[in-house]
Amino acid sequence: DDGSEEEERIDMSAITGVKEREERREKFYSVQQEMSDDSDMELNEWENQQIRKGVTGTQLAMAQNESILSQYMIQPVVAPEQAMSTGALLEQAYARNCLEKPKQMLKSTTKSDTKSSGPRMPQEILQKVRDRLTQVKDLNGKHMRDIEEMTMEIKLMKIEAIDCEQKAPVAAAKYRFYQELRGYVSDLVECLDEKVPLIVELEKKAMGLMGKHANYLIERRRQDIRDQAKEISDAAKPGSSRKGDDEEHVRRAAEREGRRTRRRRDRERNSMNESHLDGMSSDDEISDHDLAQFRAQLEQVTCEAEELFVDVADDFCQIPEILNKFHAWKQTDSAAYRDAYVSLCLPKILGQLIRLQMVTWSPLADQCPDIEKSPWYTACMMYSFVESETEESLSIDPDVTLVPVVVEKIILPKLTEQIENCWDPMSTSQTLRLVGLINRLYHEYPSLRPCSKTLIALFNSILEKIKISLDNDVFIPIFPKQSQDARTSFFQRQFCSGLKLFRNILSWQGILSDASLRDVAISSLLNRYLLSAMRVCSPTDAIAKAHVIVYTLPRVWLQSQSSDFNPSMEMFVQFLKFVANQLDKRNPIHLDSMEKIVKILNSLHATL
């Protein structure tokens, strides 16, 4: 059975071999056919390229036009009602356009030939010759004018060349001068940049010493007031004794009484004791040891300031030498001097050296020299001075404001710093010195105007220092009328101290604004402190104090009847009327007080 099954099997290998041969044959034929098609396309493309090389684009276009023309000339006429396609219409329009263009070109050529072929008239020839002659003459005239201009320019250039040759030495000298000046200014600025931080340190050191000295005196006065107030309050307590006082308190009291005794002796020696009121004098006495130490420290600062420029040549640290350099520039080339704005730079350059010279300057001191006597002031005032100068020359001189600008930029800020750190509003002598100095500066120097920023800062510092003094220095103990303490020396002294501050504040009238002065002097001091103290005084004593207060007021305020002044004095006027009602007209002692109060009310434009 197995053998029969093997015989019955079909041999499939022969069949698959035949199929594979047929498939390979079909693939070969298809590839051969594609290659023949590609070769035919390449042959056709090569033939077209050869034809294009032999025939130009113009010939090809003409051949296309001829074919289109022949096509439309041979074809039969189409009936109007027969519909034509869009392509046919476009071909027909193109053919008509091609036929019309040659005709138009032929007509234009025939016209031009007929026109140019005719003979010219003599008038035409003559006119053309004349036109040509006119053109040639115009061109010739233009050329002649150009020649004249060039000749003139050559002459001017020769003259300019001669002038330049003559000015060459002057220009060379001016060039050397400016090179030297440029080097000098660069060295000067570099020197000042190095020294300015040291100048600032010296200023801070000197201001610290003076501020410490002033604050010591102010704080000592305030401590004395606190000590006396404590003594009075302790004495008013039943069974109180002074055994509990510490040694420091006892020492301060002894020193205070000793200073008062010495001031009293000085007034007696000068015959001023009768008109003096306790509390009106300034307690600025210090021990000889402290005073010598303070002066030695200031002297050390002065020595350091003098040695600061010891390693610098005089041309870079002496104000007259520096001004001579710039004055030489001004005389050599005033136009360049003005264009360089030297007048604006000089105050900044000289300001650092002026600050160094005034490092220990204090207008609050007793024997402080005026700034007009300083060496820098004389040098600046004499800068660019010429004997032949007139008012007209001064009016156009940019350096005429050198000193006023220095005062505004250097002196006023330093004065502001002095007020903030050293001024005591309770000191009449310091206040009067400041008032005199600021009045003189304001009226003598034109650059100081109300809109000046430094001046505004100065006024603000004055008002701020007055307000601080009002808060810390005014203390008037108020006791009942039945108490005998109201007539003690401490009460009278403190009232006179407040009255002295009132007078010092009003010393600024004409410098500070009236509104600001009324606010601090009348509203804050008179109505709040002095008037409250006067209410516990006897009528005669109150009228005497009111008389002093009214005659301390500025005359301008009393004469102007200002709408701002009268309301601020309303409380004071009402108090005077109240005191007047308490006076006994039948008492001879009160008659003098009645006359005073009537005069006071009249001066205030009020009546009983």
XYZ file of C-alpha atoms in Angstrom, residues 19-332:
314
model
C 5.557 29.188 -14.320
C 8.725 30.881 -13.192
C 10.117 30.927 -16.745
C 6.915 32.541 -18.054
C 6.966 35.256 -15.379
C 10.602 36.154 -16.137
C 9.789 36.378 -19.859
C 6.884 38.786 -19.232
C 9.028 41.039 -17.010
C 11.749 41.160 -19.670
C 9.277 42.214 -22.386
C 7.767 44.942 -20.203
C 11.182 46.396 -19.350
C 12.227 46.342 -22.995
C 9.052 48.160 -24.031
C 9.607 50.902 -21.394
C 13.172 51.396 -22.586
C 11.995 51.769 -26.184
C 9.389 54.370 -25.134
C 12.005 56.340 -23.211
C 14.405 56.263 -26.130
C 11.666 57.544 -28.480
C 10.907 60.454 -26.111
C 14.582 61.357 -25.808
C 14.951 61.267 -29.586
C 11.978 63.579 -30.082
C 13.292 66.009 -27.470
C 16.719 66.078 -29.143
C 15.152 66.850 -32.521
C 13.099 69.722 -31.078
C 16.190 71.252 -29.482
C 18.079 71.095 -32.773
C 15.174 72.804 -34.566
C 15.061 75.582 -31.953
C 18.771 76.195 -32.397
C 18.339 76.649 -36.152
C 15.203 78.820 -36.031
C 15.099 82.154 -34.122
C 12.228 83.310 -31.929
C 11.242 86.006 -34.427
C 11.009 83.523 -37.284
C 8.967 81.185 -35.146
C 6.513 83.980 -34.225
C 6.179 85.038 -37.868
C 5.494 81.453 -38.866
C 2.779 81.190 -36.250
C 1.208 84.473 -37.443
C 1.253 83.300 -41.054
C -0.401 80.042 -40.114
C -3.121 81.880 -38.216
C -3.651 84.387 -41.056
C -3.834 81.683 -43.685
C -6.275 79.759 -41.571
C -8.672 82.716 -41.283
C -8.257 83.873 -44.853
C -9.023 80.435 -46.257
C -11.927 79.483 -43.977
C -15.473 80.322 -45.189
C -17.532 83.204 -43.824
C -19.553 82.234 -40.806
C -23.098 83.327 -40.552
C -23.818 85.891 -37.848
C -26.360 83.728 -36.278
C -23.887 80.849 -36.057
C -22.459 80.586 -32.558
C -18.677 80.805 -32.146
C -16.613 79.530 -29.297
C -14.578 81.803 -27.015
C -11.277 80.417 -28.282
C -12.276 81.089 -31.883
C -13.228 84.681 -31.066
C -9.861 85.293 -29.364
C -7.969 83.858 -32.353
C -9.973 86.037 -34.734
C -9.277 89.216 -32.695
C -5.570 88.399 -32.576
C -5.486 87.938 -36.347
C -7.165 91.311 -36.981
C -4.702 93.071 -34.686
C -1.777 91.531 -36.494
C -3.190 92.657 -39.846
C -3.839 96.268 -38.746
C -0.402 96.928 -37.209
C 1.602 96.561 -40.438
C -0.829 98.872 -42.221
C -0.431 101.581 -39.571
C 3.351 101.286 -39.666
C 3.281 101.582 -43.442
C 1.165 104.750 -43.303
C 3.437 106.433 -40.736
C 6.567 105.722 -42.751
C 5.017 107.134 -45.906
C 4.004 110.336 -44.114
C 7.443 110.898 -42.606
C 9.099 110.246 -45.936
C 6.897 112.751 -47.681
C 7.520 115.391 -44.953
C 11.280 115.031 -44.807
C 11.695 114.800 -48.464
C 10.402 118.393 -49.008
C 12.868 121.363 -49.375
C 13.509 123.765 -46.407
C 12.693 127.442 -46.614
C 15.429 130.101 -46.073
C 13.507 131.619 -43.160
C 13.514 128.291 -41.376
C 17.227 127.897 -41.903
C 17.859 131.463 -40.714
C 15.716 130.968 -37.589
C 17.539 127.786 -36.726
C 20.893 129.493 -37.139
C 19.780 132.360 -34.929
C 18.515 129.963 -32.251
C 21.786 128.124 -32.326
C 23.721 131.394 -32.083
C 21.666 132.461 -29.045
C 22.330 129.151 -27.330
C 26.051 129.445 -27.975
C 26.141 133.025 -26.656
C 24.284 132.029 -23.477
C 26.634 129.146 -22.916
C 29.623 131.403 -23.522
C 28.291 133.982 -21.042
C 27.819 131.299 -18.420
C 31.361 130.101 -18.944
C 32.699 133.652 -18.623
C 30.815 134.175 -15.372
C 32.186 130.919 -14.029
C 35.684 132.043 -14.954
C 35.198 135.358 -13.143
C 33.894 133.604 -10.025
C 36.785 131.187 -10.042
C 39.240 134.049 -10.485
C 37.691 135.883 -7.518
C 37.762 132.743 -5.404
C 41.419 132.230 -6.243
C 42.207 135.789 -5.164
C 40.276 135.354 -1.917
C 41.986 132.062 -1.224
C 45.376 133.671 -1.779
C 44.457 136.472 0.634
C 43.181 133.924 3.145
C 46.355 131.895 2.789
C 48.449 134.997 3.487
C 46.235 135.826 6.473
C 46.588 132.290 7.817
C 50.347 132.492 7.456
C 50.342 135.721 9.430
C 48.042 134.296 12.127
C 49.855 131.001 12.386
C 52.177 132.105 15.239
C 49.204 133.456 17.207
C 47.244 130.259 16.651
C 50.244 128.180 17.672
C 50.657 130.223 20.850
C 46.955 129.913 21.597
C 47.131 126.174 21.018
C 50.030 125.847 23.449
C 48.145 128.002 25.949
C 45.044 125.826 25.780
C 47.080 122.667 26.066
C 48.725 124.005 29.212
C 45.364 125.197 30.552
C 43.798 121.829 29.834
C 46.538 120.079 31.758
C 46.240 122.559 34.621
C 42.472 122.165 34.939
C 42.746 118.376 34.819
C 45.374 118.405 37.566
C 43.325 120.862 39.637
C 40.190 118.731 39.430
C 42.159 115.605 40.267
C 43.737 117.326 43.267
C 40.388 118.563 44.574
C 38.788 115.149 44.087
C 41.463 113.710 46.334
C 41.233 116.409 49.013
C 37.465 116.975 49.204
C 36.751 113.873 51.356
C 39.378 115.083 53.836
C 37.779 118.541 53.894
C 34.389 116.980 54.613
C 35.863 114.983 57.486
C 37.394 118.112 59.007
C 34.077 119.947 58.700
C 32.258 117.125 60.450
C 34.859 117.071 63.196
C 34.676 120.828 63.794
C 30.874 120.855 63.667
C 30.759 117.945 66.081
C 32.923 119.819 68.584
C 30.873 123.015 68.359
C 27.584 121.127 68.473
C 28.688 119.161 71.519
C 29.666 122.373 73.296
C 26.337 124.066 72.474
C 24.257 121.039 73.433
C 26.098 120.821 76.745
C 25.027 124.362 77.663
C 21.436 123.780 76.518
C 21.105 120.514 78.389
C 22.629 122.041 81.534
C 20.039 124.824 81.500
C 17.192 122.357 81.071
C 18.547 120.204 83.876
C 18.714 123.251 86.161
C 15.046 123.968 85.436
C 14.107 120.381 86.250
C 16.116 120.529 89.460
C 14.466 123.763 90.605
C 10.992 122.473 89.762
C 11.706 119.350 91.773
C 12.964 121.420 94.700
C 9.803 123.547 94.729
C 7.490 120.563 94.421
C 9.346 118.744 97.205
C 9.245 121.831 99.421
C 5.468 122.103 98.994
C 4.965 118.577 100.332
C 4.356 118.379 104.114
C 7.209 116.940 106.128
C 9.573 116.938 103.187
C 13.296 117.356 103.659
C 16.306 117.576 101.363
C 18.207 114.746 102.958
C 17.363 112.489 100.059
C 19.069 114.682 97.470
C 21.990 112.981 95.816
C 25.420 114.488 95.581
C 25.059 115.184 91.871
C 21.946 117.249 92.466
C 23.649 119.215 95.223
C 26.676 119.844 93.018
C 24.520 121.124 90.148
C 22.616 123.435 92.494
C 25.839 124.855 93.920
C 27.292 125.462 90.460
C 24.033 127.073 89.319
C 23.928 129.501 92.208
C 27.605 130.288 91.778
C 27.103 131.218 88.127
C 24.132 133.413 89.000
C 26.138 135.196 91.661
C 28.974 135.914 89.245
C 26.563 137.251 86.618
C 24.925 139.484 89.233
C 28.295 140.912 90.224
C 29.133 141.611 86.608
C 25.868 143.518 86.176
C 26.509 145.504 89.328
C 29.962 146.333 88.083
C 28.472 147.595 84.796
C 25.535 149.374 86.516
C 22.990 147.155 84.771
C 21.456 145.445 87.777
C 18.522 147.837 88.248
C 17.050 147.361 84.768
C 17.718 143.629 84.644
C 15.063 140.966 85.166
C 16.022 137.538 86.454
C 15.738 135.001 83.670
C 16.738 137.391 80.902
C 20.427 136.526 80.967
C 21.952 133.527 79.202
C 23.726 130.957 81.320
C 26.619 130.146 78.973
C 29.441 130.137 81.500
C 31.702 127.081 81.576
C 34.762 126.218 83.594
C 38.186 127.372 82.483
C 39.317 123.784 82.040
C 36.422 122.898 79.726
C 36.838 126.126 77.794
C 40.574 125.553 77.319
C 39.945 121.985 76.185
C 37.305 123.121 73.689
C 39.574 125.786 72.240
C 42.485 123.351 72.008
C 40.356 120.914 70.034
C 39.281 123.642 67.624
C 42.876 124.753 67.259
C 43.869 121.213 66.390
C 41.242 121.134 63.635
C 42.583 124.440 62.325
C 46.122 123.044 62.205
C 44.937 119.964 60.345
C 43.175 122.197 57.825
C 46.343 124.221 57.264
C 48.403 121.071 56.713
C 45.923 119.455 54.353
C 47.464 121.036 51.226
C 51.050 121.040 52.424
C 51.987 118.585 49.653
C 50.298 120.652 46.930
C 51.746 123.526 44.910
C 50.293 126.985 45.443
C 48.796 127.008 41.949
C 46.383 124.290 43.043
C 45.472 125.305 46.604
C 45.725 129.100 46.841
C 42.610 130.939 45.696
C 44.477 133.996 44.267
C 46.754 131.748 42.188
C 43.830 129.768 40.809
C 41.957 132.942 39.926
C 45.041 134.302 38.141
C 45.050 131.275 35.846
C 41.439 131.782 34.859
C 41.890 135.532 34.579
C 44.678 134.934 32.037
C 42.279 132.786 30.043
C 39.635 135.499 30.198
C 42.065 138.100 28.876
C 43.452 135.799 26.173
